[in-house]
């Protein structure tokens, strides 16, 4: 065929538009809130199939199948109408005449099935209609009474669907006018084609072009819905951004208030701890001095006077140690200059020193084993010798106190392992014991000033608080792992010293919080 007549061209365009529209609407229907638009896919497929069948009625080489094409088109009218109603019901809601529409669809569906599978709907002979302009050809079989009944019921159904869309438009449906145009155009085209066919007037059929127009109208509906949702999403995003900003500001205020409350609570705990740790021994000293003063005023020196004085001196020594620890805790953050510290020498010095401490003397079976994995006797870290000794000494004493007090020297050894390892820029020193371990609910509080679970006389609760402050001031870190009944592992990490260059000057170094 050298040229394509207008009806066949429209059929090809309708087929292409219908298939493309069906694919797009199915894809859109997979988005949340767009599921009802999948019903448009079936409508557009029906349009595409109708236009495909139109080619068998307008292209001379295919007109031998015109009878089957006409029967298929009658069935596709029903499919299109049913899909259209399902879509309208999903987007517009219920309507009082929906039952009538359902009855009409059931009736037309049954008639379409009969017309498709038998000769009761159409004749088996065809009528050739050659229009006087453009060489247009239409080849169609005439309808029988059942076919006319089916066509009439479809027109009635189309009228109800158009009225449904008008009702939704008047109720405020944003796409109501577009739906009215779509259903109205299809209904008008159907009435026009039926009148032209029955009268034999030399006019072209318009059903296929009307389907093309409907496909375009439903594409407009999808585009408007997409723009509407995009604008709503943008507004929601802006609203959420505004709310996030407001809540962020509120959180900052709340965080500052919580930090202030935490600082006040920490200050209160420190004050209570100081009062407890100093008031009790001070009361003992006061009682002893009042007792001695009363005896001396009476002109006699009691036989237990020297003992009361020695007890008072010991208690004042305890107060002095508490004050020194408090001063240490306040001073470590102000360290401005560090030095190279040789680890091996200080380890030996510290182990020898703590072995004579009260914690070790009350536990003679505790032994300290130093393991050097670095293999470098000249290994140095960046720190301060005196502070390093204090930190390591505190950890060794804590490790010893993890074991129960036992005066007997017989029995299994109670080990404490000190493991030294080194990388290129970091030195790790781990103190491990196999004692009672730290409960999980206590572990987060072990660095709080005056917090202790040790028996009376075993500690003030300042050791680890001072230790963590010293470690941070030396630009180091302290990690703690513990399991009940299996022991505790405390790992110190310091910067490794290289060469003879002096270490960097640091101010108030604050490594990550534990």
XYZ file of C-alpha atoms in Angstrom:
514
model
C 0.000 0.000 0.000
C 1.591 3.249 -1.185
C -0.302 5.557 1.167
C -2.234 5.111 4.375
C -5.781 6.464 4.568
C -6.811 8.627 7.505
C -8.805 5.920 9.380
C -5.948 3.416 9.245
C -3.433 6.119 10.273
C -5.555 7.004 13.293
C -5.790 3.303 14.179
C -1.992 2.956 14.135
C -1.573 6.095 16.259
C -4.235 4.867 18.700
C -2.529 1.480 18.991
C 0.831 3.105 19.750
C -0.620 5.619 22.228
C -2.622 2.935 24.000
C 0.342 0.593 24.485
C 2.640 3.408 25.657
C -0.024 4.778 27.990
C -0.727 1.329 29.445
C 2.964 0.847 30.293
C 3.305 4.279 31.887
C 0.136 4.026 33.951
C 1.150 0.587 35.231
C 4.538 2.002 36.255
C 2.894 4.993 37.976
C 0.492 2.621 39.723
C 3.384 0.926 41.535
C 4.061 4.125 43.532
C 2.506 4.488 47.021
C -0.904 6.142 46.792
C -1.123 5.614 43.020
C -2.422 2.040 42.920
C -5.854 3.050 41.559
C -4.184 4.305 38.378
C -3.308 0.758 37.386
C -6.936 0.468 36.286
C -6.109 3.002 33.582
C -3.691 0.449 32.135
C -6.575 -1.888 31.317
C -8.540 1.012 29.787
C -5.617 1.999 27.590
C -4.971 -1.590 26.569
C -8.631 -1.820 25.527
C -8.190 1.391 23.503
C -5.047 0.006 21.864
C -6.779 -3.288 21.024
C -9.808 -1.476 19.608
C -7.580 0.634 17.366
C -5.665 -2.489 16.329
C -8.934 -4.152 15.322
C -9.845 -0.968 13.386
C -6.981 -1.665 10.992
C -8.734 -4.879 9.873
C -11.680 -2.715 8.797
C -9.771 0.040 6.993
C -6.725 -1.563 5.334
C -7.733 -3.379 2.084
C -5.282 -6.256 2.552
C -6.776 -7.101 5.994
C -10.506 -6.687 5.385
C -11.027 -10.436 5.140
C -11.024 -10.457 8.940
C -13.504 -7.587 9.331
C -16.280 -9.761 10.852
C -14.020 -11.005 13.671
C -12.643 -7.486 14.156
C -16.151 -6.101 14.616
C -17.011 -8.747 17.236
C -13.768 -8.059 19.110
C -14.506 -4.329 19.099
C -17.943 -4.915 20.641
C -16.305 -6.941 23.437
C -13.595 -4.293 23.938
C -16.288 -1.664 24.489
C -17.430 -3.671 27.518
C -13.881 -4.135 28.824
C -13.119 -0.434 28.413
C -16.340 0.610 30.134
C -15.865 -1.815 33.055
C -12.247 -0.668 33.604
C -13.354 2.947 33.406
C -16.055 2.379 36.024
C -13.591 0.576 38.328
C -11.209 3.526 38.046
C -13.929 6.108 38.697
C -15.174 4.194 41.725
C -11.632 4.049 43.145
C -10.913 7.773 42.732
C -14.407 9.232 43.193
C -15.957 6.922 45.777
C -19.466 5.490 45.901
C -22.436 6.828 43.852
C -26.106 6.085 44.362
C -26.552 4.664 40.813
C -23.576 2.296 41.033
C -25.840 -0.758 41.250
C -27.490 0.161 37.948
C -24.070 0.498 36.320
C -23.052 -2.903 37.710
C -26.219 -4.499 36.302
C -25.582 -2.871 32.922
C -21.997 -4.144 32.875
C -23.106 -7.651 33.791
C -25.688 -7.605 31.011
C -23.365 -6.177 28.354
C -20.624 -8.580 29.388
C -22.889 -11.562 28.820
C -24.136 -10.202 25.476
C -20.562 -9.419 24.365
C -19.517 -12.998 25.107
C -22.398 -14.319 23.015
C -21.636 -11.884 20.189
C -17.955 -12.835 20.217
C -18.475 -16.601 20.088
C -21.567 -16.852 17.872
C -23.151 -15.200 14.805
C -26.029 -13.767 16.858
C -24.459 -10.309 17.188
C -23.296 -9.592 13.636
C -23.964 -10.896 10.162
C -21.320 -12.880 8.314
C -21.399 -10.662 5.251
C -19.768 -7.247 5.111
C -20.630 -3.831 3.704
C -17.943 -1.881 1.830
C -18.081 1.846 2.461
C -15.843 3.950 0.214
C -16.018 7.567 1.218
C -15.910 10.203 -1.529
C -12.962 12.092 0.002
C -9.459 10.760 0.557
C -10.228 7.258 -0.669
C -11.312 6.174 2.830
C -12.491 2.584 3.128
C -14.603 0.989 5.891
C -15.554 -2.679 5.743
C -18.077 -3.708 8.398
C -20.690 -6.447 8.923
C -24.199 -5.290 9.782
C -25.436 -5.722 13.319
C -28.187 -8.132 14.144
C -30.826 -7.377 16.841
C -28.607 -8.763 19.623
C -25.730 -6.600 18.403
C -27.983 -3.540 18.294
C -29.135 -4.343 21.852
C -25.532 -4.612 23.011
C -24.624 -1.294 21.342
C -27.655 0.398 22.873
C -26.867 -0.862 26.379
C -23.298 0.359 25.989
C -24.587 3.837 25.106
C -26.814 3.790 28.214
C -23.839 2.671 30.346
C -21.733 5.458 28.863
C -24.459 7.927 29.770
C -24.456 6.777 33.390
C -20.639 6.990 33.539
C -20.751 10.529 32.141
C -23.392 11.485 34.712
C -21.203 9.962 37.442
C -18.281 12.134 36.365
C -20.478 15.239 36.271
C -21.622 14.465 39.826
C -18.011 14.065 41.015
C -17.008 17.288 39.245
C -19.764 19.216 40.975
C -18.692 17.682 44.322
C -15.195 19.122 43.878
C -13.205 16.365 42.169
C -10.058 18.187 40.893
C -9.980 15.948 37.798
C -13.771 15.840 37.347
C -13.896 18.090 34.266
C -11.247 16.031 32.477
C -13.179 12.849 33.270
C -16.413 14.446 31.991
C -14.696 15.377 28.712
C -13.286 11.857 28.287
C -16.533 9.999 28.894
C -18.578 12.590 27.013
C -16.369 12.417 23.921
C -16.508 8.598 23.865
C -20.294 8.617 24.341
C -20.792 11.218 21.593
C -18.477 9.326 19.226
C -20.336 6.069 19.899
C -23.744 7.644 19.187
C -22.356 9.327 16.069
C -20.816 6.113 14.669
C -23.991 4.130 15.344
C -26.112 6.735 13.536
C -23.684 6.943 10.582
C -23.514 3.158 10.218
C -27.257 2.640 10.400
C -28.052 5.503 8.029
C -25.306 4.715 5.529
C -24.242 8.351 5.432
C -20.863 8.910 3.660
C -19.128 10.118 6.821
C -16.022 8.767 8.644
C -16.259 6.899 11.946
C -14.873 8.742 14.980
C -14.585 6.052 17.690
C -10.880 5.421 17.155
C -9.985 9.152 17.141
C -12.087 9.610 20.306
C -10.101 6.872 22.016
C -6.896 8.696 21.064
C -8.318 11.850 22.636
C -9.270 9.895 25.793
C -5.758 8.512 26.104
C -4.384 12.066 25.905
C -6.921 13.272 28.488
C -5.986 10.520 30.928
C -2.307 11.370 30.369
C -3.209 14.929 31.380
C -4.859 13.527 34.545
C -1.667 11.623 35.405
C 0.489 14.683 34.740
C -1.685 16.918 36.922
C -1.698 14.326 39.695
C 2.091 14.031 39.465
C 2.510 17.821 39.679
C 0.019 17.967 42.554
C 1.879 15.290 44.509
C 5.248 16.878 43.730
C 4.053 20.231 45.089
C 2.558 18.544 48.144
C 5.819 16.676 48.703
C 7.791 19.913 48.417
C 5.498 21.614 50.928
C 5.765 18.611 53.241
C 9.540 18.660 52.896
C 9.620 22.357 53.770
C 7.295 21.791 56.709
C 9.404 18.881 57.936
C 12.553 20.954 57.504
C 11.004 23.721 59.571
C 9.902 21.266 62.261
C 13.330 19.621 62.291
C 14.945 23.031 62.741
C 12.549 23.859 65.575
C 13.121 20.517 67.279
C 16.883 20.837 66.762
C 16.822 24.187 68.508
C 14.736 22.684 71.310
C 17.164 19.772 71.588
C 20.102 22.173 71.853
C 18.359 23.991 74.690
C 17.467 20.685 76.350
C 21.009 19.378 75.910
C 22.479 22.516 77.461
C 20.042 22.200 80.356
C 20.953 18.527 80.818
C 24.669 19.331 80.710
C 24.143 22.035 83.304
C 22.124 19.604 85.419
C 24.848 16.958 85.050
C 27.514 19.459 86.083
C 25.432 20.500 89.073
C 24.815 16.873 89.996
C 28.531 16.066 89.639
C 29.424 19.056 91.794
C 26.871 17.904 94.363
C 28.331 14.377 94.388
C 31.861 15.762 94.790
C 30.751 18.056 97.596
C 28.935 15.204 99.328
C 31.969 12.952 98.872
C 34.360 15.525 100.255
C 32.081 16.189 103.195
C 31.772 12.469 103.914
C 35.461 11.660 103.501
C 36.701 14.613 105.550
C 33.944 15.084 108.129
C 34.174 11.535 109.480
C 37.927 11.556 110.172
C 37.716 15.175 111.317
C 35.059 14.145 113.837
C 37.371 11.416 115.117
C 40.232 13.911 115.527
C 37.910 16.376 117.266
C 36.674 13.687 119.660
C 40.234 12.658 120.523
C 41.353 16.250 121.111
C 38.294 17.039 123.262
C 38.985 13.915 125.305
C 42.642 14.861 125.813
C 41.728 18.483 126.612
C 39.273 17.378 129.294
C 41.846 15.096 130.839
C 44.597 17.743 130.774
C 42.263 20.342 132.353
C 41.754 17.861 135.173
C 45.478 17.843 135.846
C 46.194 14.365 134.573
C 47.435 12.697 131.387
C 45.402 9.583 130.513
C 47.330 6.375 129.846
C 45.748 6.065 126.378
C 46.683 9.642 125.471
C 49.600 8.677 123.170
C 47.308 6.207 121.382
C 44.699 8.937 120.852
C 47.368 11.228 119.435
C 48.687 8.542 117.068
C 45.140 7.823 115.887
C 44.577 11.517 115.282
C 47.817 11.779 113.304
C 46.788 8.803 111.142
C 43.360 10.333 110.518
C 44.922 13.682 109.586
C 47.187 11.790 107.183
C 44.081 10.336 105.547
C 42.603 13.847 105.218
C 45.903 15.047 103.731
C 45.827 12.233 101.129
C 42.257 13.134 100.164
C 43.195 16.780 99.752
C 46.261 15.821 97.686
C 44.127 13.663 95.393
C 41.642 16.485 94.955
C 44.494 18.841 94.059
C 45.841 16.264 91.606
C 42.429 15.970 89.997
C 42.236 19.724 89.543
C 45.839 20.109 88.363
C 46.146 17.395 85.670
C 44.095 19.291 83.106
C 46.572 22.206 83.184
C 49.680 20.257 82.103
C 51.359 22.283 79.384
C 54.646 20.454 78.768
C 55.261 16.750 78.263
C 58.500 14.786 77.954
C 59.854 11.475 76.720
C 59.237 8.743 79.282
C 61.073 5.396 79.137
C 58.493 2.715 79.816
C 60.719 -0.192 80.950
C 62.477 1.633 83.781
C 59.266 3.106 85.163
C 57.506 -0.287 85.011
C 60.162 -1.864 87.221
C 60.095 1.104 89.609
C 56.294 1.068 89.836
C 56.003 -2.707 90.406
C 58.636 -2.532 93.159
C 56.846 0.412 94.776
C 53.306 -1.000 94.786
C 54.484 -4.396 96.063
C 55.133 -2.632 99.396
C 51.706 -0.928 99.432
C 48.960 -1.922 101.870
C 46.833 -3.436 99.092
C 49.597 -5.945 98.213
C 50.712 -6.563 101.788
C 47.161 -7.622 102.701
C 47.192 -10.018 99.715
C 50.598 -11.706 99.754
C 49.639 -14.225 97.020
C 49.161 -11.486 94.410
C 51.999 -11.431 91.880
C 52.720 -9.000 89.033
C 54.044 -10.404 85.758
C 55.299 -7.962 83.099
C 55.099 -9.156 79.490
C 57.058 -7.124 76.914
C 55.701 -7.739 73.417
C 57.399 -4.687 71.987
C 60.915 -6.142 72.263
C 62.409 -2.689 72.771
C 63.936 -1.873 76.136
C 64.393 1.744 75.027
C 60.682 2.180 74.217
C 59.458 5.664 75.152
C 56.086 7.396 75.326
C 55.075 11.061 75.452
C 54.060 11.969 79.018
C 55.383 12.759 82.464
C 57.340 10.282 84.582
C 55.684 11.141 87.876
C 52.203 11.086 86.398
C 52.860 7.817 84.551
C 53.938 6.218 87.840
C 50.775 7.495 89.525
C 48.516 6.146 86.752
C 50.130 2.722 86.575
C 50.309 2.499 90.363
C 46.587 3.235 90.692
C 45.727 0.531 88.138
C 47.953 -2.061 89.837
C 46.449 -1.272 93.251
C 42.937 -1.567 91.806
C 43.869 -4.900 90.219
C 45.185 -6.181 93.564
C 42.047 -5.019 95.377
C 39.948 -7.055 92.930
C 41.133 -10.139 94.875
C 39.842 -10.895 98.397
C 41.957 -10.016 101.424
C 43.881 -13.099 102.609
C 46.824 -13.071 105.008
C 48.004 -16.620 104.208
C 50.860 -17.001 101.752
C 50.069 -20.583 100.809
C 47.935 -21.509 97.827
C 47.635 -20.546 94.188
C 49.139 -17.323 92.996
C 46.738 -14.453 92.182
C 48.105 -13.055 88.919
C 48.235 -9.523 87.600
C 49.614 -9.234 84.065
C 51.078 -6.039 82.628
C 51.361 -6.369 78.831
C 53.300 -3.826 76.784
C 52.885 -3.657 72.997
C 53.789 -0.979 70.473
C 52.816 0.094 66.980
C 54.371 2.804 64.838
C 52.835 5.741 66.694
C 51.050 4.178 69.682
C 52.125 2.320 72.817
C 49.634 0.146 74.653
C 49.971 -0.928 78.300
C 47.350 -3.384 79.540
C 46.761 -4.305 83.200
C 44.798 -7.548 83.585
C 43.558 -9.341 86.678
C 41.425 -12.438 87.292
C 39.493 -11.007 90.191
C 35.808 -10.547 90.900
C 35.114 -8.247 87.921
C 32.961 -5.118 87.723
C 29.164 -5.402 87.359
C 27.743 -4.023 84.114
C 25.588 -1.455 85.929
C 28.616 -0.161 87.862
C 31.064 0.019 84.932
C 29.788 3.362 83.507
C 30.316 5.054 86.902
C 33.838 3.911 87.814
C 35.382 7.248 86.796
C 32.990 9.334 88.885
C 34.688 11.130 91.794
C 34.049 9.463 95.195
C 32.177 6.542 93.591
C 33.499 3.273 95.029
C 32.262 -0.234 95.772
C 35.299 -1.137 97.863
C 35.023 -1.931 101.582
C 35.581 0.856 104.099
C 39.266 1.706 104.297
C 40.089 0.240 100.865
C 39.661 3.447 98.860
C 38.206 6.932 98.629
C 36.690 6.681 95.147
C 39.139 9.229 93.771
C 41.783 6.891 92.302
C 40.229 6.238 88.904
C 38.800 9.766 88.681
C 42.320 11.162 89.060
C 43.742 8.477 86.762
C 41.453 9.265 83.843
C 42.206 12.961 84.203
C 45.959 12.318 84.109
C 45.677 10.007 81.105
C 43.682 12.561 79.124
C 46.144 15.323 80.020
C 48.948 13.128 78.638
C 46.995 12.859 75.352
C 46.201 9.204 76.070
C 43.161 7.013 76.517
C 41.953 4.377 78.961
C 39.591 1.541 77.945
C 38.026 -0.870 80.417
C 36.612 -4.366 79.861
C 35.282 -6.496 82.697
C 33.266 -9.648 83.285
C 31.868 -10.820 86.579
C 33.949 -13.693 87.951
C 36.520 -13.480 85.142
C 38.410 -10.308 85.909
C 39.076 -6.854 84.487
C 41.221 -5.559 81.657
C 42.338 -1.922 81.615
C 44.249 -0.761 78.547
C 46.264 2.458 78.492
C 47.202 3.992 75.151
C 49.834 6.726 74.797
C 51.621 8.460 71.950
C 54.937 6.853 71.129
C 57.998 9.088 71.362
C 60.355 9.138 68.344
C 63.902 10.470 68.146
C 65.296 13.289 70.219
C 62.795 15.940 69.164
C 60.771 17.350 72.057
C 57.128 16.302 72.135
C 54.453 18.672 70.917
C 53.150 21.213 73.357
C 49.536 20.483 74.277
C 46.923 22.379 76.185
C 43.690 21.062 77.638
C 43.631 17.808 75.699
C 40.227 16.127 75.800
C 40.189 12.658 74.235
C 36.845 10.963 73.623
C 34.609 10.458 76.646
C 34.188 7.008 78.135
